[in-house]
mmCIF file of C-alpha atoms in Angstrom:
data_model
loop_
_atom_site.group_PDB
_atom_site.id
_atom_site.type_symbol
_atom_site.label_atom_id
_atom_site.label_comp_id
_atom_site.label_asym_id
_atom_site.label_seq_id
_atom_site.Cartn_x
_atom_site.Cartn_y
_atom_site.Cartn_z
ATOM 1 C CA MET A 194 40.889 40.461 -11.359
ATOM 2 C CA SER A 195 39.518 39.864 -8.561
ATOM 3 C CA ALA A 196 39.613 36.353 -6.886
ATOM 4 C CA PRO A 197 36.858 34.262 -7.230
ATOM 5 C CA PRO A 198 34.171 33.514 -4.717
ATOM 6 C CA ARG A 199 35.539 30.561 -2.250
ATOM 7 C CA LEU A 200 32.866 26.666 -2.892
ATOM 8 C CA ARG A 201 32.190 27.549 0.446
ATOM 9 C CA VAL A 202 30.277 23.568 0.476
ATOM 10 C CA LEU A 203 33.591 21.918 -0.684
ATOM 11 C CA GLU A 204 36.031 23.230 2.541
ATOM 12 C CA ALA A 205 35.121 20.236 4.903
ATOM 13 C CA LEU A 206 36.863 18.036 2.449
ATOM 14 C CA ARG A 207 40.479 20.751 3.334
ATOM 15 C CA HIS A 208 39.736 18.216 6.535
ATOM 16 C CA ARG A 209 42.327 14.704 5.838
ATOM 17 C CA ASP A 210 39.523 12.924 8.088
ATOM 18 C CA PHE A 211 36.134 14.150 6.651
ATOM 19 C CA ARG A 212 37.679 13.201 3.775
ATOM 20 C CA LEU A 213 38.050 9.733 4.617
ATOM 21 C CA LEU A 214 34.396 9.404 6.580
ATOM 22 C CA TRP A 215 33.336 11.163 3.398
ATOM 23 C CA ALA A 216 34.635 8.989 0.275
ATOM 24 C CA GLY A 217 34.483 5.704 2.460
ATOM 25 C CA GLN A 218 30.310 6.678 2.983
ATOM 26 C CA THR A 219 30.029 7.697 -0.761
ATOM 27 C CA VAL A 220 31.574 4.352 -1.882
ATOM 28 C CA SER A 221 28.941 2.878 0.968
ATOM 29 C CA GLN A 222 25.970 5.116 -0.236
ATOM 30 C CA ILE A 223 26.321 3.756 -3.015
ATOM 31 C CA GLY A 224 25.905 0.231 -1.702
ATOM 32 C CA ASP A 225 22.919 0.353 -0.027
ATOM 33 C CA ALA A 226 20.771 2.411 -3.154
ATOM 34 C CA ALA A 227 22.225 -1.121 -5.430
ATOM 35 C CA PHE A 228 21.298 -3.313 -2.916
ATOM 36 C CA VAL A 229 17.289 -2.003 -2.639
ATOM 37 C CA VAL A 230 16.863 -2.107 -6.436
ATOM 38 C CA ALA A 231 18.295 -5.652 -5.956
ATOM 39 C CA LEU A 232 16.534 -6.320 -2.594
ATOM 40 C CA GLY A 233 13.229 -5.893 -4.225
ATOM 41 C CA TRP A 234 13.338 -7.452 -7.488
ATOM 42 C CA ARG A 235 14.813 -11.360 -5.613
ATOM 43 C CA ALA A 236 12.128 -10.255 -2.965
ATOM 44 C CA PHE A 237 9.644 -10.594 -5.483
ATOM 45 C CA THR A 238 10.621 -13.225 -7.389
ATOM 46 C CA LEU A 239 10.981 -15.588 -4.497
ATOM 47 C CA THR A 240 7.161 -15.098 -4.161
ATOM 48 C CA ASN A 241 6.041 -13.777 -6.753
ATOM 49 C CA LYS A 242 3.725 -11.296 -4.718
ATOM 50 C CA ALA A 243 4.200 -7.351 -5.267
ATOM 51 C CA SER A 244 3.656 -6.865 -1.127
ATOM 52 C CA SER A 245 7.557 -8.621 -0.955
ATOM 53 C CA LEU A 246 9.191 -5.351 -1.086
ATOM 54 C CA GLY A 247 6.929 -3.859 1.775
ATOM 55 C CA ILE A 248 7.389 -6.817 3.714
ATOM 56 C CA VAL A 249 11.022 -6.496 3.857
ATOM 57 C CA LEU A 250 11.633 -2.610 3.958
ATOM 58 C CA ALA A 251 9.181 -3.387 6.896
ATOM 59 C CA VAL A 252 11.083 -5.844 8.859
ATOM 60 C CA GLU A 253 14.396 -3.927 7.872
ATOM 61 C CA SER A 254 12.618 -0.298 9.315
ATOM 62 C CA LEU A 255 12.007 -2.269 12.779
ATOM 63 C CA GLY A 256 15.125 -3.913 13.347
ATOM 64 C CA LEU A 257 16.772 -0.108 12.503
ATOM 65 C CA VAL A 258 14.142 1.483 15.191
ATOM 66 C CA THR A 259 15.231 -1.460 17.671
ATOM 67 C CA THR A 260 18.919 -0.458 17.942
ATOM 68 C CA LEU A 261 18.520 3.305 17.198
ATOM 69 C CA LEU A 262 18.429 4.529 20.936
ATOM 70 C CA ILE A 263 20.876 1.871 22.366
ATOM 71 C CA GLY A 264 22.552 3.008 19.166
ATOM 72 C CA GLY A 265 22.418 6.895 20.614
ATOM 73 C CA VAL A 266 23.616 5.624 24.475
ATOM 74 C CA LEU A 267 26.776 3.651 23.366
ATOM 75 C CA ALA A 268 28.074 6.360 21.304
ATOM 76 C CA ASP A 269 28.140 8.957 23.251
ATOM 77 C CA ARG A 270 29.643 6.424 26.355
ATOM 78 C CA TYR A 271 32.591 4.571 23.438
ATOM 79 C CA SER A 272 34.460 5.522 20.664
ATOM 80 C CA ARG A 273 32.333 6.507 17.933
ATOM 81 C CA LYS A 274 35.046 5.617 15.343
ATOM 82 C CA LEU A 275 35.163 2.085 16.871
ATOM 83 C CA LEU A 276 31.081 1.673 16.766
ATOM 84 C CA LEU A 277 31.010 3.106 13.265
ATOM 85 C CA ILE A 278 33.964 0.225 11.645
ATOM 86 C CA GLY A 279 32.134 -2.352 14.384
ATOM 87 C CA SER A 280 28.394 -1.716 12.551
ATOM 88 C CA ASP A 281 29.813 -1.844 8.872
ATOM 89 C CA VAL A 282 32.216 -4.836 9.800
ATOM 90 C CA ALA A 283 28.714 -6.502 11.383
ATOM 91 C CA ARG A 284 27.093 -5.709 8.389
ATOM 92 C CA ALA A 285 29.634 -6.985 5.940
ATOM 93 C CA VAL A 286 29.698 -9.490 7.482
ATOM 94 C CA VAL A 287 25.197 -10.463 7.162
ATOM 95 C CA ILE A 288 25.139 -9.012 3.399
ATOM 96 C CA GLY A 289 28.154 -11.345 2.622
ATOM 97 C CA ALA A 290 26.652 -13.930 3.622
ATOM 98 C CA LEU A 291 23.403 -13.427 2.375
ATOM 99 C CA ALA A 292 25.362 -13.291 -1.168
ATOM 100 C CA LEU A 293 26.738 -17.422 -0.318
ATOM 101 C CA VAL A 294 23.114 -18.971 0.779
ATOM 102 C CA ASP A 295 21.791 -16.606 -1.994
ATOM 103 C CA ALA A 296 25.111 -18.347 -5.180
ATOM 104 C CA THR A 297 24.455 -21.152 -3.303
ATOM 105 C CA GLY A 298 20.785 -21.509 -5.020
ATOM 106 C CA HIS A 299 19.268 -21.944 -1.082
ATOM 107 C CA LEU A 300 17.625 -18.348 -0.128
ATOM 108 C CA SER A 301 14.336 -18.605 0.192
ATOM 109 C CA PHE A 302 12.202 -15.742 1.817
ATOM 110 C CA GLY A 303 12.336 -16.196 5.154
ATOM 111 C CA LEU A 304 16.362 -16.685 5.670
ATOM 112 C CA LEU A 305 15.632 -13.130 3.600
ATOM 113 C CA ILE A 306 13.815 -11.675 6.233
ATOM 114 C CA GLY A 307 15.909 -12.842 8.736
ATOM 115 C CA PHE A 308 19.743 -11.413 6.591
ATOM 116 C CA VAL A 309 17.481 -8.171 6.416
ATOM 117 C CA ALA A 310 16.175 -7.719 9.994
ATOM 118 C CA LEU A 311 19.938 -8.095 11.484
ATOM 119 C CA HIS A 312 21.688 -5.372 8.932
ATOM 120 C CA GLY A 313 18.795 -3.051 10.149
ATOM 121 C CA LEU A 314 19.325 -3.839 13.250
ATOM 122 C CA GLY A 315 23.440 -2.777 12.480
ATOM 123 C CA SER A 316 21.718 0.248 10.702
ATOM 124 C CA GLY A 317 20.587 1.151 13.822
ATOM 125 C CA LEU A 318 23.499 1.801 15.575
ATOM 126 C CA PHE A 319 25.259 3.159 12.976
ATOM 127 C CA GLN A 320 23.175 6.285 12.320
ATOM 128 C CA PRO A 321 23.697 8.066 16.146
ATOM 129 C CA ALA A 322 27.675 7.372 15.554
ATOM 130 C CA PHE A 323 27.693 9.019 12.270
ATOM 131 C CA GLY A 324 25.671 11.963 13.240
ATOM 132 C CA GLY A 325 28.263 12.263 16.690
ATOM 133 C CA ILE A 326 31.407 12.195 14.670
ATOM 134 C CA LEU A 327 31.196 14.166 12.042
ATOM 135 C CA PRO A 328 31.804 17.548 14.104
ATOM 136 C CA LEU A 329 35.094 15.807 15.779
ATOM 137 C CA LEU A 330 36.560 16.086 12.089
ATOM 138 C CA VAL A 331 36.011 19.171 10.788
ATOM 139 C CA GLU A 332 35.367 22.014 12.575
ATOM 140 C CA GLU A 333 32.788 23.471 13.959
ATOM 141 C CA PRO A 334 32.447 26.398 10.677
ATOM 142 C CA THR A 335 32.727 24.027 8.340
ATOM 143 C CA LEU A 336 29.835 21.945 9.435
ATOM 144 C CA GLY A 337 26.902 23.314 7.251
ATOM 145 C CA SER A 338 29.617 21.781 4.242
ATOM 146 C CA ALA A 339 30.150 18.621 5.892
ATOM 147 C CA ASN A 340 26.590 17.865 6.167
ATOM 148 C CA ALA A 341 26.060 19.831 2.854
ATOM 149 C CA LEU A 342 28.154 16.995 1.512
ATOM 150 C CA VAL A 343 27.091 13.927 2.723
ATOM 151 C CA GLY A 344 23.559 14.948 1.900
ATOM 152 C CA ILE A 345 24.700 15.745 -1.993
ATOM 153 C CA SER A 346 26.577 12.011 -1.867
ATOM 154 C CA ARG A 347 23.609 10.407 -0.808
ATOM 155 C CA GLN A 348 21.389 11.540 -3.305
ATOM 156 C CA ALA A 349 23.497 10.763 -6.241
ATOM 157 C CA ALA A 350 24.699 7.901 -4.395
ATOM 158 C CA PHE A 351 20.574 7.124 -5.729
ATOM 159 C CA VAL A 352 21.277 7.941 -9.415
ATOM 160 C CA VAL A 353 24.603 5.735 -9.334
ATOM 161 C CA GLY A 354 23.638 2.741 -7.350
ATOM 162 C CA PRO A 355 20.060 1.459 -9.536
ATOM 163 C CA ALA A 356 22.015 1.491 -13.171
ATOM 164 C CA LEU A 357 24.796 -0.023 -11.224
ATOM 165 C CA ALA A 358 22.264 -2.592 -9.625
ATOM 166 C CA GLY A 359 20.426 -2.922 -12.987
ATOM 167 C CA GLY A 360 24.018 -3.175 -15.487
ATOM 168 C CA ILE A 361 25.177 -5.604 -12.568
ATOM 169 C CA TYR A 362 22.043 -7.451 -12.005
ATOM 170 C CA GLY A 363 21.176 -8.925 -15.607
ATOM 171 C CA ILE A 364 24.765 -10.253 -15.988
ATOM 172 C CA ALA A 365 25.281 -12.008 -12.912
ATOM 173 C CA GLY A 366 22.729 -11.980 -10.856
ATOM 174 C CA SER A 367 21.429 -10.835 -7.529
ATOM 175 C CA SER A 368 23.750 -12.434 -5.393
ATOM 176 C CA ALA A 369 26.338 -10.577 -6.856
ATOM 177 C CA ILE A 370 24.512 -7.161 -6.088
ATOM 178 C CA PHE A 371 24.737 -8.536 -2.326
ATOM 179 C CA ALA A 372 28.392 -8.649 -2.434
ATOM 180 C CA VAL A 373 29.303 -5.223 -3.706
ATOM 181 C CA GLU A 374 27.135 -4.329 -0.839
ATOM 182 C CA ALA A 375 29.084 -6.449 1.272
ATOM 183 C CA ALA A 376 32.115 -5.412 -0.178
ATOM 184 C CA SER A 377 31.436 -1.300 0.145
ATOM 185 C CA PHE A 378 30.461 -1.342 3.839
ATOM 186 C CA VAL A 379 34.575 -2.755 3.824
ATOM 187 C CA VAL A 380 35.774 -0.363 2.219
ATOM 188 C CA SER A 381 33.750 2.180 4.498
ATOM 189 C CA ALA A 382 35.305 0.583 7.764
ATOM 190 C CA ALA A 383 38.680 0.188 6.229
ATOM 191 C CA LEU A 384 38.794 4.097 5.271
ATOM 192 C CA LEU A 385 36.879 5.096 8.369
ATOM 193 C CA ALA A 386 40.394 2.435 10.528
ATOM 194 C CA PHE A 387 43.059 6.184 9.196
ATOM 195 C CA ALA A 388 40.991 9.250 10.683
ATOM 196 C CA ARG A 389 41.536 10.796 13.995
ATOM 197 C CA PRO A 390 38.675 12.232 15.418
ATOM 198 C CA ARG A 391 39.221 14.508 17.817
ATOM 199 C CA VAL A 392 38.841 13.536 21.334
ATOM 200 C CA TYR A 393 35.659 15.229 23.743
ATOM 201 C CA GLU A 394 35.295 14.578 27.230
ATOM 202 C CA ARG A 395 32.232 12.170 27.492
ATOM 203 C CA GLY A 396 30.202 12.523 30.602
ATOM 204 C CA PRO A 397 29.354 9.884 33.444
ATOM 205 C CA THR A 398 28.841 6.554 32.878
ATOM 206 C CA GLU A 399 25.954 5.304 33.661
ATOM 207 C CA ARG A 400 23.518 2.489 33.584
ATOM 208 C CA LEU A 401 22.456 2.086 29.930
ATOM 209 C CA ARG A 402 18.693 3.048 30.792
ATOM 210 C CA ARG A 403 20.196 5.660 34.024
ATOM 211 C CA GLU A 404 21.932 7.620 30.303
ATOM 212 C CA LEU A 405 18.922 6.912 28.264
ATOM 213 C CA THR A 406 16.609 8.470 30.397
ATOM 214 C CA THR A 407 19.071 11.501 31.002
ATOM 215 C CA GLY A 408 19.000 11.583 27.246
ATOM 216 C CA PHE A 409 15.253 11.734 27.146
ATOM 217 C CA ARG A 410 15.238 14.340 29.891
ATOM 218 C CA TYR A 411 18.365 16.600 28.227
ATOM 219 C CA VAL A 412 15.690 17.059 24.515
ATOM 220 C CA LEU A 413 12.212 17.080 27.289
ATOM 221 C CA ASN A 414 14.073 20.585 29.072
ATOM 222 C CA VAL A 415 15.608 22.013 25.228
ATOM 223 C CA PRO A 416 11.719 23.069 23.067
ATOM 224 C CA TRP A 417 12.474 23.909 20.187
ATOM 225 C CA LEU A 418 14.095 19.995 19.811
ATOM 226 C CA TRP A 419 11.027 17.941 21.621
ATOM 227 C CA ILE A 420 8.753 20.302 19.224
ATOM 228 C CA THR A 421 10.048 19.904 16.305
ATOM 229 C CA ILE A 422 10.870 15.839 17.088
ATOM 230 C CA GLY A 423 7.248 15.846 17.533
ATOM 231 C CA THR A 424 5.925 17.797 14.537
ATOM 232 C CA PHE A 425 8.473 15.472 12.545
ATOM 233 C CA SER A 426 6.420 12.517 13.683
ATOM 234 C CA LEU A 427 2.771 13.964 12.585
ATOM 235 C CA VAL A 428 4.370 14.967 9.306
ATOM 236 C CA LEU A 429 5.992 11.169 8.081
ATOM 237 C CA LEU A 430 2.741 10.061 9.999
ATOM 238 C CA VAL A 431 0.051 11.990 8.104
ATOM 239 C CA GLY A 432 2.020 13.781 4.911
ATOM 240 C CA TYR A 433 4.534 11.535 4.009
ATOM 241 C CA ALA A 434 3.235 8.277 4.312
ATOM 242 C CA ALA A 435 -0.191 9.678 2.047
ATOM 243 C CA PHE A 436 2.000 10.270 -0.627
ATOM 244 C CA GLN A 437 4.896 7.698 -0.159
ATOM 245 C CA VAL A 438 1.150 5.322 -0.001
ATOM 246 C CA LEU A 439 -0.898 6.991 -2.326
ATOM 247 C CA LEU A 440 1.500 8.608 -5.242
ATOM 248 C CA PRO A 441 1.520 5.444 -7.665
ATOM 249 C CA LYS A 442 -2.082 5.654 -8.077
ATOM 250 C CA LEU A 443 -2.042 9.096 -9.067
ATOM 251 C CA VAL A 444 0.217 9.369 -11.259
ATOM 252 C CA GLU A 445 -1.611 6.693 -12.479
ATOM 253 C CA ASP A 446 -5.268 7.964 -12.467
ATOM 254 C CA GLU A 447 -4.169 11.705 -12.857
ATOM 255 C CA TRP A 448 -1.795 11.742 -15.389
ATOM 256 C CA ASN A 449 -1.997 8.343 -17.270
ATOM 257 C CA GLY A 450 1.413 7.548 -16.318
ATOM 258 C CA GLY A 451 3.764 4.272 -15.487
ATOM 259 C CA VAL A 452 6.346 3.639 -13.273
ATOM 260 C CA GLY A 453 9.115 5.251 -15.615
ATOM 261 C CA ALA A 454 6.159 8.773 -14.834
ATOM 262 C CA TYR A 455 6.889 7.990 -10.798
ATOM 263 C CA GLY A 456 10.588 7.162 -11.312
ATOM 264 C CA LEU A 457 10.976 10.715 -12.368
ATOM 265 C CA LEU A 458 9.287 12.094 -9.889
ATOM 266 C CA PHE A 459 11.985 11.174 -7.133
ATOM 267 C CA THR A 460 14.721 11.042 -9.454
ATOM 268 C CA LEU A 461 13.684 15.073 -9.565
ATOM 269 C CA GLN A 462 12.929 15.323 -6.224
ATOM 270 C CA GLY A 463 16.824 13.543 -5.054
ATOM 271 C CA VAL A 464 17.663 16.421 -7.656
ATOM 272 C CA GLY A 465 16.250 19.378 -5.826
ATOM 273 C CA MET A 466 17.784 17.720 -2.452
ATOM 274 C CA VAL A 467 21.007 18.154 -4.131
ATOM 275 C CA ILE A 468 20.513 22.076 -5.205
ATOM 276 C CA GLY A 469 19.417 22.180 -1.879
ATOM 277 C CA SER A 470 22.047 20.341 0.261
ATOM 278 C CA VAL A 471 24.308 22.495 -2.054
ATOM 279 C CA VAL A 472 22.971 26.499 -1.338
ATOM 280 C CA LEU A 473 22.766 25.751 1.983
ATOM 281 C CA GLY A 474 26.850 24.501 2.392
ATOM 282 C CA GLN A 475 26.957 27.560 -0.094
ATOM 283 C CA THR A 476 25.789 30.192 2.208
ATOM 284 C CA SER A 477 25.958 28.240 5.980
ATOM 285 C CA PRO A 478 23.153 30.806 7.641
ATOM 286 C CA THR A 479 23.461 31.592 11.164
ATOM 287 C CA ARG A 480 20.856 33.232 12.045
ATOM 288 C CA ARG A 481 16.853 32.682 12.832
ATOM 289 C CA ARG A 482 17.584 29.068 11.619
ATOM 290 C CA GLY A 483 14.435 28.405 13.287
ATOM 291 C CA VAL A 484 12.102 30.145 11.469
ATOM 292 C CA LEU A 485 14.299 29.351 8.054
ATOM 293 C CA ILE A 486 14.024 25.666 9.030
ATOM 294 C CA TYR A 487 10.045 25.402 9.414
ATOM 295 C CA SER A 488 9.888 28.767 6.272
ATOM 296 C CA LEU A 489 10.826 25.786 4.276
ATOM 297 C CA PHE A 490 9.449 22.745 5.757
ATOM 298 C CA ALA A 491 6.131 24.889 5.196
ATOM 299 C CA ALA A 492 6.769 25.076 1.693
ATOM 300 C CA ASN A 493 7.316 22.042 0.783
ATOM 301 C CA GLY A 494 4.154 21.134 2.654
ATOM 302 C CA ALA A 495 2.583 23.766 0.184
ATOM 303 C CA PHE A 496 4.121 22.795 -2.918
ATOM 304 C CA GLY A 497 2.855 18.695 -1.553
ATOM 305 C CA THR A 498 -0.694 20.240 -1.486
ATOM 306 C CA LEU A 499 -0.603 21.775 -4.971
ATOM 307 C CA LEU A 500 1.240 18.541 -6.232
ATOM 308 C CA GLY A 501 -1.791 16.556 -5.199
ATOM 309 C CA LEU A 502 -4.422 18.972 -7.316
ATOM 310 C CA SER A 503 -2.228 19.465 -10.292
ATOM 311 C CA PRO A 504 -3.168 18.171 -13.354
ATOM 312 C CA TRP A 505 -0.522 18.519 -15.274
ATOM 313 C CA TYR A 506 2.063 16.200 -14.720
ATOM 314 C CA ALA A 507 4.689 18.513 -15.607
ATOM 315 C CA GLY A 508 3.761 20.634 -13.040
ATOM 316 C CA ALA A 509 3.497 17.921 -10.478
ATOM 317 C CA ALA A 510 7.798 17.393 -11.430
ATOM 318 C CA ALA A 511 8.465 20.667 -11.361
ATOM 319 C CA LEU A 512 7.218 20.773 -8.086
ATOM 320 C CA GLN A 513 8.260 17.841 -6.580
ATOM 321 C CA VAL A 514 12.402 19.560 -7.714
ATOM 322 C CA GLY A 515 10.729 22.443 -5.058
ATOM 323 C CA ARG A 516 9.979 19.994 -2.420
ATOM 324 C CA GLY A 517 13.690 18.097 -2.806
ATOM 325 C CA PHE A 518 15.481 22.206 -2.754
ATOM 326 C CA CYS A 519 13.060 22.698 0.349
ATOM 327 C CA ILE A 520 13.958 19.182 1.932
ATOM 328 C CA GLY A 521 17.747 19.508 1.015
ATOM 329 C CA PHE A 522 17.709 22.874 2.328
ATOM 330 C CA ALA A 523 15.898 22.502 5.888
ATOM 331 C CA ILE A 524 17.211 19.085 7.014
ATOM 332 C CA THR A 525 21.355 19.754 5.962
ATOM 333 C CA LEU A 526 20.764 22.719 8.339
ATOM 334 C CA TRP A 527 18.815 21.027 11.143
ATOM 335 C CA ASP A 528 21.386 18.757 10.601
ATOM 336 C CA THR A 529 24.033 21.188 10.999
ATOM 337 C CA MET A 530 22.135 23.278 13.656
ATOM 338 C CA LEU A 531 22.142 20.279 15.990
ATOM 339 C CA MET A 532 25.580 19.504 15.817
ATOM 340 C CA GLN A 533 26.195 22.896 16.844
ATOM 341 C CA ARG A 534 23.911 23.431 19.448
ATOM 342 C CA VAL A 535 23.166 20.075 21.725
ATOM 343 C CA PRO A 536 26.676 19.178 23.839
ATOM 344 C CA GLN A 537 28.342 16.259 22.449
ATOM 345 C CA GLN A 538 28.277 14.332 25.200
ATOM 346 C CA MET A 539 25.029 14.665 24.857
ATOM 347 C CA LEU A 540 24.890 14.387 20.724
ATOM 348 C CA SER A 541 24.522 10.744 19.682
ATOM 349 C CA ARG A 542 21.420 10.244 22.147
ATOM 350 C CA VAL A 543 19.736 13.523 20.617
ATOM 351 C CA ILE A 544 20.469 12.065 16.955
ATOM 352 C CA SER A 545 18.930 8.481 17.906
ATOM 353 C CA MET A 546 16.042 10.313 19.630
ATOM 354 C CA ASP A 547 15.441 12.561 15.983
ATOM 355 C CA TRP A 548 15.768 9.432 14.090
ATOM 356 C CA PHE A 549 13.358 7.382 16.425
ATOM 357 C CA GLY A 550 10.678 10.058 16.769
ATOM 358 C CA SER A 551 10.519 10.345 13.138
ATOM 359 C CA LEU A 552 10.443 7.119 12.205
ATOM 360 C CA GLY A 553 8.870 5.462 15.031
ATOM 361 C CA LEU A 554 4.739 6.845 13.954
ATOM 362 C CA LEU A 555 5.962 6.144 10.408
ATOM 363 C CA PRO A 556 4.530 2.160 10.412
ATOM 364 C CA ALA A 557 1.822 2.910 11.148
ATOM 365 C CA GLY A 558 0.797 5.377 9.234
ATOM 366 C CA LEU A 559 1.393 3.943 5.646
ATOM 367 C CA GLY A 560 -1.302 0.987 7.067
ATOM 368 C CA ILE A 561 -3.965 4.164 7.915
ATOM 369 C CA TRP A 562 -2.965 5.965 4.975
ATOM 370 C CA ALA A 563 -3.184 2.292 2.622
ATOM 371 C CA ALA A 564 -6.979 1.402 4.993
ATOM 372 C CA LEU A 565 -8.082 5.199 3.965
ATOM 373 C CA SER A 566 -6.891 5.162 0.297
ATOM 374 C CA GLY A 567 -10.282 4.294 -1.181
ATOM 375 C CA LEU A 568 -12.034 7.475 0.952
ATOM 376 C CA GLY A 569 -11.355 10.217 -1.935
ATOM 377 C CA SER A 570 -9.085 10.187 -4.703
ATOM 378 C CA PRO A 571 -5.839 9.570 -4.523
ATOM 379 C CA GLY A 572 -4.931 13.563 -4.926
ATOM 380 C CA THR A 573 -7.436 14.915 -2.581
ATOM 381 C CA LEU A 574 -6.174 13.011 -0.045
ATOM 382 C CA ILE A 575 -2.799 14.080 -0.753
ATOM 383 C CA ALA A 576 -3.618 17.650 -1.344
ATOM 384 C CA VAL A 577 -5.391 17.537 2.357
ATOM 385 C CA SER A 578 -2.670 15.671 4.158
ATOM 386 C CA TRP A 579 0.431 18.229 2.877
ATOM 387 C CA ALA A 580 -2.235 21.249 3.669
ATOM 388 C CA PHE A 581 -2.382 19.659 7.714
ATOM 389 C CA CYS A 582 1.149 19.834 7.736
ATOM 390 C CA THR A 583 1.722 22.526 6.399
ATOM 391 C CA LEU A 584 -0.390 24.342 9.542
ATOM 392 C CA LEU A 585 1.653 22.403 11.569
ATOM 393 C CA TYR A 586 4.677 24.038 10.144
ATOM 394 C CA LEU A 587 3.222 27.509 10.576
ATOM 395 C CA PHE A 588 1.786 27.164 14.098
ATOM 396 C CA GLY A 589 5.265 26.031 14.546
ATOM 397 C CA LEU A 590 6.647 29.369 13.426
ATOM 398 C CA ARG A 591 4.740 31.535 15.534
ATOM 399 C CA ASP A 592 5.873 29.837 18.492
ATOM 400 C CA PRO A 593 8.610 32.424 20.073
ATOM 401 C CA ARG A 594 10.349 28.948 21.229
ATOM 402 C CA ILE A 595 10.951 28.287 17.532
ATOM 403 C CA ARG A 596 11.184 31.995 16.617
ATOM 404 C CA SER A 597 13.681 32.475 18.888
ATOM 405 C CA VAL A 598 16.067 29.844 17.693
ATOM 406 C CA GLU A 599 19.721 30.733 16.131
#
């Protein structure tokens, strides 16, 4: 009998140190997903205003963006493991304090904003170090598997976490969910403490501003990096922001759906992202990756255009699965390519600039599309925005600097 084919997507789990990181992150991500649900409902109960969650999320994202670039420099200069543990411990203290204040009945909306801002600052320090430590825990051929497993656990967490939040919130209130989130950070830090990442040769230590400038120069000298980061920025400004702002109205006006139908679309996108991550981890392509990434994102844009024009909810639901597949596969492949092609001593800075460039224009995009929402039907506006994004990726596909990336 022939041996069954290997599940390449699971190969990274052969590495003990990656298992520790992945297990801790899975617990932490479930806590994060539960936290977002509890945070939104608690913000609403404190103010009785529907805009409260938007304000809270905007503050958190601003905190994250504030420390991203600094986090990239620190993660290239010092121990990424210690930076991750420090970020987890700091966020555990912040959210633990939030749980205590909430449990004692002294929580106000202003205090909630303050705690969330501190949480965002800690997350900005975490992300560049996390991306930088993955290649130090697994062998290079299994990086695709490692990134796929991280994507799978992240998407699965957004199924488990909200269900967990719904059950606990109804019994013990928001402070219990906040305590669970704080405990998840402790678990993550405790597991990571036993990991032994490989040592790599760091670059010379210079002033923070100079090291940041060195990172910018590196990105600007690698065309496929700055072109793609710039493209991501425009796509989030135009396509993603329009989708986030206009989708609720589209669901209600065109398909006569409610919050359940709205939430299901994101669940289906998550299912597609899990499938895309699994396929990437199983196939681990190494040729013509620039063409593949841009082709998948162009397909995602085309699906988004068709979704805006779809007269049927069922058609939109199917398109969301397709969008999720393209996003999950392309993002996992992009992260893997970064980790393989960027030098270790520069990796965390490049990752921080990738995050910063992608997220920097998003708050402006959300505000712009909120102002433009009355110019036409939500479906038409979504279709136009994603058609523009599709053209951006098609132009990228014509660029030899993208086509030549293996």
